[in-house]
PDB file of C-alpha atoms in Angstrom:
ATOM      1  CA  UNK A  10       0.000   0.000   0.000  1.00 50.00           C
ATOM      2  CA  UNK A  11       2.774   2.383   0.959  1.00 47.00           C
ATOM      3  CA  UNK A  12       4.573   1.522  -2.229  1.00 40.00           C
ATOM      4  CA  UNK A  13       1.452   2.327  -4.246  1.00 40.00           C
ATOM      5  CA  UNK A  14       1.051   5.673  -2.485  1.00 44.00           C
ATOM      6  CA  UNK A  15       4.679   6.453  -3.195  1.00 41.00           C
ATOM      7  CA  UNK A  16       4.114   5.662  -6.844  1.00 38.00           C
ATOM      8  CA  UNK A  17       1.105   7.973  -6.904  1.00 38.00           C
ATOM      9  CA  UNK A  18       3.141  10.734  -5.287  1.00 40.00           C
ATOM     10  CA  UNK A  19       5.960  10.314  -7.798  1.00 39.00           C
ATOM     11  CA  UNK A  20       3.475  10.346 -10.654  1.00 39.00           C
ATOM     12  CA  UNK A  21       1.788  13.450  -9.276  1.00 38.00           C
ATOM     13  CA  UNK A  22       5.111  15.199  -8.748  1.00 40.00           C
ATOM     14  CA  UNK A  23       6.199  14.209 -12.226  1.00 43.00           C
ATOM     15  CA  UNK A  24       2.993  15.623 -13.696  1.00 40.00           C
ATOM     16  CA  UNK A  25       3.395  18.811 -11.740  1.00 47.00           C
ATOM     17  CA  UNK A  26       6.953  19.166 -12.908  1.00 47.00           C
ATOM     18  CA  UNK A  27       5.903  18.490 -16.486  1.00 50.00           C
ATOM     19  CA  UNK A  28       3.228  21.193 -16.256  1.00 55.00           C
ATOM     20  CA  UNK A  29       5.718  23.583 -14.714  1.00 54.00           C
ATOM     21  CA  UNK A  30       8.236  22.998 -17.476  1.00 58.00           C
ATOM     22  CA  UNK A  31       5.519  23.384 -20.060  1.00 77.00           C
ATOM     23  CA  UNK A  32       4.541  26.708 -18.481  1.00 73.00           C
ATOM     24  CA  UNK A  33       8.172  27.773 -18.734  1.00 78.00           C
ATOM     25  CA  UNK A  34       8.061  27.197 -22.468  1.00 80.00           C
ATOM     26  CA  UNK A  35       4.692  28.965 -22.719  1.00 78.00           C
ATOM     27  CA  UNK A  36       6.140  32.000 -20.952  1.00 74.00           C
ATOM     28  CA  UNK A  37       8.988  32.146 -23.465  1.00 79.00           C
ATOM     29  CA  UNK A  38       6.513  31.826 -26.331  1.00 81.00           C
ATOM     30  CA  UNK A  39       4.560  34.747 -24.881  1.00 77.00           C
ATOM     31  CA  UNK A  40       7.696  36.826 -24.748  1.00 77.00           C
ATOM     32  CA  UNK A  41       8.631  35.917 -28.301  1.00 82.00           C
ATOM     33  CA  UNK A  42       5.136  36.905 -29.448  1.00 80.00           C
ATOM     34  CA  UNK A  43       5.604  40.324 -27.820  1.00 76.00           C
ATOM     35  CA  UNK A  44       8.722  41.127 -29.862  1.00 79.00           C
ATOM     36  CA  UNK A  45       6.886  42.553 -32.950  1.00 83.00           C
ATOM     37  CA  UNK A  46       4.828  44.939 -30.801  1.00 78.00           C
ATOM     38  CA  UNK A  47       7.931  45.989 -28.919  1.00 78.00           C
ATOM     39  CA  UNK A  48       9.782  46.661 -32.171  1.00 83.00           C
ATOM     40  CA  UNK A  49       6.847  48.610 -33.610  1.00 80.00           C
ATOM     41  CA  UNK A  50       6.733  50.953 -30.629  1.00 77.00           C
ATOM     42  CA  UNK A  51      10.521  51.313 -30.591  1.00 80.00           C
ATOM     43  CA  UNK A  52      10.514  52.211 -34.283  1.00 83.00           C
ATOM     44  CA  UNK A  53       7.757  54.762 -33.756  1.00 80.00           C
ATOM     45  CA  UNK A  54       9.578  56.427 -30.865  1.00 80.00           C
ATOM     46  CA  UNK A  55      12.880  56.512 -32.757  1.00 83.00           C
ATOM     47  CA  UNK A  56      11.166  58.034 -35.794  1.00 85.00           C
ATOM     48  CA  UNK A  57       9.578  60.717 -33.600  1.00 84.00           C
ATOM     49  CA  UNK A  58      12.934  61.728 -32.173  1.00 86.00           C
ATOM     50  CA  UNK A  59      14.573  61.534 -35.605  1.00 89.00           C
ATOM     51  CA  UNK A  60      11.853  63.733 -37.091  1.00 89.00           C
ATOM     52  CA  UNK A  61      12.308  66.287 -34.304  1.00 89.00           C
ATOM     53  CA  UNK A  62      16.069  66.311 -34.865  1.00 91.00           C
ATOM     54  CA  UNK A  63      15.553  66.892 -38.591  1.00 93.00           C
ATOM     55  CA  UNK A  64      13.176  69.770 -37.862  1.00 92.00           C
ATOM     56  CA  UNK A  65      15.742  71.268 -35.493  1.00 93.00           C
ATOM     57  CA  UNK A  66      18.395  70.959 -38.200  1.00 94.00           C
ATOM     58  CA  UNK A  67      16.117  72.785 -40.658  1.00 95.00           C
ATOM     59  CA  UNK A  68      15.456  75.491 -38.066  1.00 95.00           C
ATOM     60  CA  UNK A  69      19.174  75.935 -37.478  1.00 95.00           C
ATOM     61  CA  UNK A  70      19.858  76.221 -41.218  1.00 96.00           C
ATOM     62  CA  UNK A  71      17.173  78.900 -41.486  1.00 95.00           C
ATOM     63  CA  UNK A  72      18.714  80.740 -38.558  1.00 95.00           C
ATOM     64  CA  UNK A  73      22.113  80.754 -40.268  1.00 94.00           C
ATOM     65  CA  UNK A  74      20.504  82.135 -43.432  1.00 96.00           C
ATOM     66  CA  UNK A  75      19.023  84.969 -41.377  1.00 95.00           C
ATOM     67  CA  UNK A  76      22.366  85.705 -39.736  1.00 94.00           C
ATOM     68  CA  UNK A  77      24.210  85.770 -43.056  1.00 94.00           C
ATOM     69  CA  UNK A  78      21.498  87.881 -44.685  1.00 94.00           C
ATOM     70  CA  UNK A  79      21.954  90.469 -41.935  1.00 93.00           C
ATOM     71  CA  UNK A  80      25.699  90.404 -42.387  1.00 92.00           C
ATOM     72  CA  UNK A  81      25.384  90.764 -46.169  1.00 93.00           C
ATOM     73  CA  UNK A  82      23.078  93.744 -45.705  1.00 94.00           C
ATOM     74  CA  UNK A  83      25.509  95.523 -43.379  1.00 93.00           C
ATOM     75  CA  UNK A  84      28.484  94.607 -45.543  1.00 93.00           C
ATOM     76  CA  UNK A  85      26.787  95.992 -48.651  1.00 94.00           C
ATOM     77  CA  UNK A  86      26.014  99.176 -46.744  1.00 93.00           C
ATOM     78  CA  UNK A  87      29.579  99.820 -45.640  1.00 93.00           C
ATOM     79  CA  UNK A  88      31.008  98.898 -49.058  1.00 93.00           C
ATOM     80  CA  UNK A  89      28.596 101.407 -50.600  1.00 94.00           C
ATOM     81  CA  UNK A  90      29.799 104.056 -48.139  1.00 94.00           C
ATOM     82  CA  UNK A  91      33.396 103.279 -49.019  1.00 93.00           C
ATOM     83  CA  UNK A  92      32.615 103.499 -52.733  1.00 94.00           C
ATOM     84  CA  UNK A  93      30.850 106.845 -52.287  1.00 93.00           C
ATOM     85  CA  UNK A  94      33.785 108.208 -50.356  1.00 94.00           C
ATOM     86  CA  UNK A  95      36.279 107.034 -52.969  1.00 93.00           C
ATOM     87  CA  UNK A  96      34.142 108.543 -55.711  1.00 93.00           C
ATOM     88  CA  UNK A  97      34.045 111.775 -53.752  1.00 92.00           C
ATOM     89  CA  UNK A  98      37.828 111.881 -53.580  1.00 90.00           C
ATOM     90  CA  UNK A  99      38.542 110.976 -57.196  1.00 88.00           C
ATOM     91  CA  UNK A 100      38.412 114.523 -58.574  1.00 84.00           C
ATOM     92  CA  UNK A 101      39.875 116.276 -55.543  1.00 85.00           C
ATOM     93  CA  UNK A 102      43.336 117.669 -55.189  1.00 81.00           C
ATOM     94  CA  UNK A 103      45.615 114.871 -54.059  1.00 86.00           C
ATOM     95  CA  UNK A 104      47.054 117.098 -51.330  1.00 87.00           C
ATOM     96  CA  UNK A 105      43.716 117.048 -49.515  1.00 88.00           C
ATOM     97  CA  UNK A 106      42.755 113.485 -50.298  1.00 90.00           C
ATOM     98  CA  UNK A 107      45.589 110.991 -50.681  1.00 91.00           C
ATOM     99  CA  UNK A 108      46.428 110.855 -46.958  1.00 90.00           C
ATOM    100  CA  UNK A 109      42.931 109.510 -46.345  1.00 92.00           C
ATOM    101  CA  UNK A 110      43.463 106.347 -48.390  1.00 93.00           C
ATOM    102  CA  UNK A 111      45.548 104.329 -45.874  1.00 94.00           C
ATOM    103  CA  UNK A 112      43.252 105.535 -43.072  1.00 94.00           C
ATOM    104  CA  UNK A 113      40.214 104.451 -45.082  1.00 94.00           C
ATOM    105  CA  UNK A 114      41.746 101.021 -45.632  1.00 95.00           C
ATOM    106  CA  UNK A 115      42.409 100.744 -41.907  1.00 95.00           C
ATOM    107  CA  UNK A 116      38.830 101.682 -41.029  1.00 94.00           C
ATOM    108  CA  UNK A 117      37.487  99.071 -43.440  1.00 94.00           C
ATOM    109  CA  UNK A 118      39.792  96.491 -41.877  1.00 95.00           C
ATOM    110  CA  UNK A 119      38.470  97.364 -38.427  1.00 95.00           C
ATOM    111  CA  UNK A 120      34.912  96.982 -39.709  1.00 93.00           C
ATOM    112  CA  UNK A 121      35.812  93.432 -40.724  1.00 93.00           C
ATOM    113  CA  UNK A 122      37.067  92.828 -37.185  1.00 96.00           C
ATOM    114  CA  UNK A 123      33.844  94.261 -35.806  1.00 95.00           C
ATOM    115  CA  UNK A 124      31.764  91.881 -37.906  1.00 93.00           C
ATOM    116  CA  UNK A 125      33.822  88.933 -36.679  1.00 94.00           C
ATOM    117  CA  UNK A 126      33.438  90.000 -33.048  1.00 95.00           C
ATOM    118  CA  UNK A 127      29.653  90.219 -33.406  1.00 95.00           C
ATOM    119  CA  UNK A 128      29.612  86.734 -34.930  1.00 94.00           C
ATOM    120  CA  UNK A 129      31.845  85.453 -32.127  1.00 94.00           C
ATOM    121  CA  UNK A 130      29.448  86.758 -29.479  1.00 94.00           C
ATOM    122  CA  UNK A 131      26.480  85.272 -31.352  1.00 95.00           C
ATOM    123  CA  UNK A 132      28.183  81.905 -31.773  1.00 93.00           C
ATOM    124  CA  UNK A 133      28.942  81.709 -28.062  1.00 91.00           C
ATOM    125  CA  UNK A 134      25.319  82.253 -27.058  1.00 92.00           C
ATOM    126  CA  UNK A 135      23.878  80.064 -29.820  1.00 94.00           C
ATOM    127  CA  UNK A 136      26.180  77.168 -28.933  1.00 92.00           C
ATOM    128  CA  UNK A 137      24.463  76.899 -25.550  1.00 91.00           C
ATOM    129  CA  UNK A 138      21.032  76.800 -27.199  1.00 93.00           C
ATOM    130  CA  UNK A 139      22.116  74.119 -29.680  1.00 93.00           C
ATOM    131  CA  UNK A 140      23.749  72.041 -26.957  1.00 92.00           C
ATOM    132  CA  UNK A 141      20.572  72.231 -24.889  1.00 91.00           C
ATOM    133  CA  UNK A 142      18.167  71.068 -27.595  1.00 91.00           C
ATOM    134  CA  UNK A 143      20.371  68.234 -28.828  1.00 90.00           C
ATOM    135  CA  UNK A 144      21.004  67.264 -25.218  1.00 89.00           C
ATOM    136  CA  UNK A 145      17.237  66.839 -24.849  1.00 86.00           C
ATOM    137  CA  UNK A 146      17.133  64.632 -27.935  1.00 84.00           C
ATOM    138  CA  UNK A 147      19.951  62.523 -26.475  1.00 84.00           C
ATOM    139  CA  UNK A 148      17.948  62.120 -23.275  1.00 81.00           C
ATOM    140  CA  UNK A 149      14.959  61.015 -25.337  1.00 78.00           C
ATOM    141  CA  UNK A 150      17.031  58.402 -27.137  1.00 77.00           C
ATOM    142  CA  UNK A 151      18.402  57.225 -23.811  1.00 76.00           C
ATOM    143  CA  UNK A 152      14.859  56.853 -22.471  1.00 73.00           C
ATOM    144  CA  UNK A 153      13.954  54.724 -25.473  1.00 72.00           C
ATOM    145  CA  UNK A 154      16.953  52.467 -24.955  1.00 71.00           C
ATOM    146  CA  UNK A 155      16.002  51.841 -21.319  1.00 67.00           C
ATOM    147  CA  UNK A 156      13.032  49.764 -22.401  1.00 68.00           C
ATOM    148  CA  UNK A 157      13.866  46.072 -22.589  1.00 72.00           C
ATOM    149  CA  UNK A 158      11.879  42.873 -22.925  1.00 71.00           C
ATOM    150  CA  UNK A 159      14.489  41.145 -20.802  1.00 68.00           C
ATOM    151  CA  UNK A 160      13.401  43.028 -17.695  1.00 72.00           C
ATOM    152  CA  UNK A 161      10.731  40.374 -17.123  1.00 67.00           C
ATOM    153  CA  UNK A 162      13.472  37.974 -16.043  1.00 69.00           C
ATOM    154  CA  UNK A 163      14.793  40.214 -13.285  1.00 74.00           C
ATOM    155  CA  UNK A 164      14.427  38.479  -9.892  1.00 71.00           C
ATOM    156  CA  UNK A 165      12.140  35.876 -11.434  1.00 66.00           C
ATOM    157  CA  UNK A 166      12.800  32.178 -12.038  1.00 68.00           C
ATOM    158  CA  UNK A 167      11.649  30.761 -15.377  1.00 71.00           C
ATOM    159  CA  UNK A 168      12.089  27.197 -14.068  1.00 73.00           C
ATOM    160  CA  UNK A 169      10.517  27.236 -10.644  1.00 71.00           C
ATOM    161  CA  UNK A 170       7.998  30.042 -11.132  1.00 77.00           C
ATOM    162  CA  UNK A 171       7.221  30.583 -14.824  1.00 74.00           C
ATOM    163  CA  UNK A 172       3.871  32.151 -13.919  1.00 81.00           C
ATOM    164  CA  UNK A 173       5.683  35.177 -12.507  1.00 78.00           C
ATOM    165  CA  UNK A 174       7.331  35.621 -15.905  1.00 74.00           C
ATOM    166  CA  UNK A 175       3.981  35.294 -17.680  1.00 78.00           C
ATOM    167  CA  UNK A 176       2.424  37.864 -15.331  1.00 79.00           C
ATOM    168  CA  UNK A 177       5.318  40.263 -15.939  1.00 76.00           C
ATOM    169  CA  UNK A 178       4.912  39.881 -19.704  1.00 74.00           C
ATOM    170  CA  UNK A 179       1.201  40.603 -19.467  1.00 76.00           C
ATOM    171  CA  UNK A 180       1.962  43.758 -17.461  1.00 73.00           C
ATOM    172  CA  UNK A 181       4.521  45.125 -19.922  1.00 71.00           C
ATOM    173  CA  UNK A 182       3.871  48.718 -21.006  1.00 66.00           C
ATOM    174  CA  UNK A 183       5.096  49.319 -24.521  1.00 63.00           C
ATOM    175  CA  UNK A 184       3.979  52.955 -24.688  1.00 62.00           C
ATOM    176  CA  UNK A 185       7.484  54.379 -24.967  1.00 60.00           C
ATOM    177  CA  UNK A 186       6.094  57.684 -26.172  1.00 61.00           C
ATOM    178  CA  UNK A 187       5.023  58.365 -22.600  1.00 61.00           C
ATOM    179  CA  UNK A 188       8.703  58.650 -21.757  1.00 54.00           C
ATOM    180  CA  UNK A 189       9.210  61.290 -24.448  1.00 65.00           C
ATOM    181  CA  UNK A 190       8.421  64.970 -23.914  1.00 64.00           C
ATOM    182  CA  UNK A 191       6.367  66.969 -26.380  1.00 78.00           C
ATOM    183  CA  UNK A 192       8.936  67.061 -29.160  1.00 81.00           C
ATOM    184  CA  UNK A 193       7.063  69.728 -31.119  1.00 82.00           C
ATOM    185  CA  UNK A 194       7.305  71.981 -28.072  1.00 85.00           C
ATOM    186  CA  UNK A 195      11.037  71.308 -27.899  1.00 88.00           C
ATOM    187  CA  UNK A 196      11.466  72.364 -31.537  1.00 90.00           C
ATOM    188  CA  UNK A 197       9.272  75.450 -31.040  1.00 91.00           C
ATOM    189  CA  UNK A 198      11.326  76.483 -28.021  1.00 92.00           C
ATOM    190  CA  UNK A 199      14.451  76.029 -30.147  1.00 93.00           C
ATOM    191  CA  UNK A 200      13.033  78.357 -32.811  1.00 94.00           C
ATOM    192  CA  UNK A 201      12.171  80.997 -30.216  1.00 95.00           C
ATOM    193  CA  UNK A 202      15.530  80.735 -28.462  1.00 95.00           C
ATOM    194  CA  UNK A 203      17.399  81.224 -31.731  1.00 95.00           C
ATOM    195  CA  UNK A 204      15.202  84.118 -32.826  1.00 95.00           C
ATOM    196  CA  UNK A 205      15.834  85.798 -29.488  1.00 95.00           C
ATOM    197  CA  UNK A 206      19.527  85.993 -30.422  1.00 95.00           C
ATOM    198  CA  UNK A 207      18.971  87.960 -33.632  1.00 95.00           C
ATOM    199  CA  UNK A 208      18.219  91.395 -32.050  1.00 95.00           C
ATOM    200  CA  UNK A 209      21.422  91.285 -29.989  1.00 95.00           C
ATOM    201  CA  UNK A 210      23.439  90.329 -33.053  1.00 96.00           C
ATOM    202  CA  UNK A 211      21.799  93.078 -35.109  1.00 96.00           C
ATOM    203  CA  UNK A 212      22.405  95.568 -32.316  1.00 96.00           C
ATOM    204  CA  UNK A 213      26.086  94.653 -32.221  1.00 95.00           C
ATOM    205  CA  UNK A 214      26.418  95.187 -35.981  1.00 95.00           C
ATOM    206  CA  UNK A 215      24.497  98.466 -35.876  1.00 95.00           C
ATOM    207  CA  UNK A 216      26.485  99.948 -32.992  1.00 95.00           C
ATOM    208  CA  UNK A 217      29.873  99.067 -34.381  1.00 93.00           C
ATOM    209  CA  UNK A 218      29.004 100.059 -37.939  1.00 93.00           C
ATOM    210  CA  UNK A 219      27.690 103.446 -36.844  1.00 93.00           C
ATOM    211  CA  UNK A 220      30.939 104.073 -35.022  1.00 93.00           C
ATOM    212  CA  UNK A 221      32.960 103.292 -38.136  1.00 91.00           C
ATOM    213  CA  UNK A 222      30.670 105.330 -40.364  1.00 91.00           C
ATOM    214  CA  UNK A 223      31.351 108.294 -38.102  1.00 93.00           C
ATOM    215  CA  UNK A 224      35.047 107.759 -38.792  1.00 93.00           C
ATOM    216  CA  UNK A 225      34.351 107.703 -42.531  1.00 93.00           C
ATOM    217  CA  UNK A 226      32.423 110.955 -42.229  1.00 93.00           C
ATOM    218  CA  UNK A 227      35.358 112.425 -40.341  1.00 94.00           C
ATOM    219  CA  UNK A 228      37.630 111.698 -43.320  1.00 93.00           C
ATOM    220  CA  UNK A 229      35.274 113.632 -45.541  1.00 91.00           C
ATOM    221  CA  UNK A 230      35.060 116.486 -43.018  1.00 92.00           C
ATOM    222  CA  UNK A 231      38.853 116.705 -42.814  1.00 91.00           C
ATOM    223  CA  UNK A 232      39.030 116.775 -46.592  1.00 91.00           C
ATOM    224  CA  UNK A 233      36.448 119.588 -46.787  1.00 90.00           C
ATOM    225  CA  UNK A 234      38.481 121.561 -44.232  1.00 90.00           C
ATOM    226  CA  UNK A 235      41.634 121.062 -46.275  1.00 88.00           C
ATOM    227  CA  UNK A 236      39.879 122.232 -49.448  1.00 88.00           C
ATOM    228  CA  UNK A 237      38.549 125.318 -47.699  1.00 86.00           C
ATOM    229  CA  UNK A 238      42.043 126.240 -46.546  1.00 79.00           C
ATOM    230  CA  UNK A 239      43.454 126.244 -50.085  1.00 69.00           C
TER     231      UNK A 239
END
């Protein structure tokens, strides 16, 4: 009788073990079946960040166009002033005019330095803005990479307790986009931050150019004085 009971116990234990092992395989099948959904959400999140980065790149290119357009406008203005001054001096007595030529060249050289200094100041402030927005994108990509299907195995035993694995798989949250901020807002903030830099840059160009134009006017005034003394 005892032997028969022992056989029943062994059979029961064997059946239990068989069911447990089968559940282990079922849990792995569940996880494998979740891979396509996981990939789909990962792809979507990556595309969202990639799209935002491309928009930011387009915004930055537009900003550079604006900066260069401003510089071209100011450069054309000062070159026109130089040309007018040279035209003014062409028919004048060399005694009253020729000494202005090396001074004029020096002033124009200083204007070039002024333009570079304004760009340097702009570049310094814009670099912080660019670093900030791309730093946010890097954080977003890091958040995406934190998601892993393998987390269901942490502190769980696929052999002795496969049900805990199955429960963890069922509770997986694939909505990675919840971990991402509003990317459109990030790009909009980037646009506004860059645009905020333009007035300061324009002010720098205007201030320095007005100072140099005063020096150009002084050359003309000195020439007029010389002509009046003849």
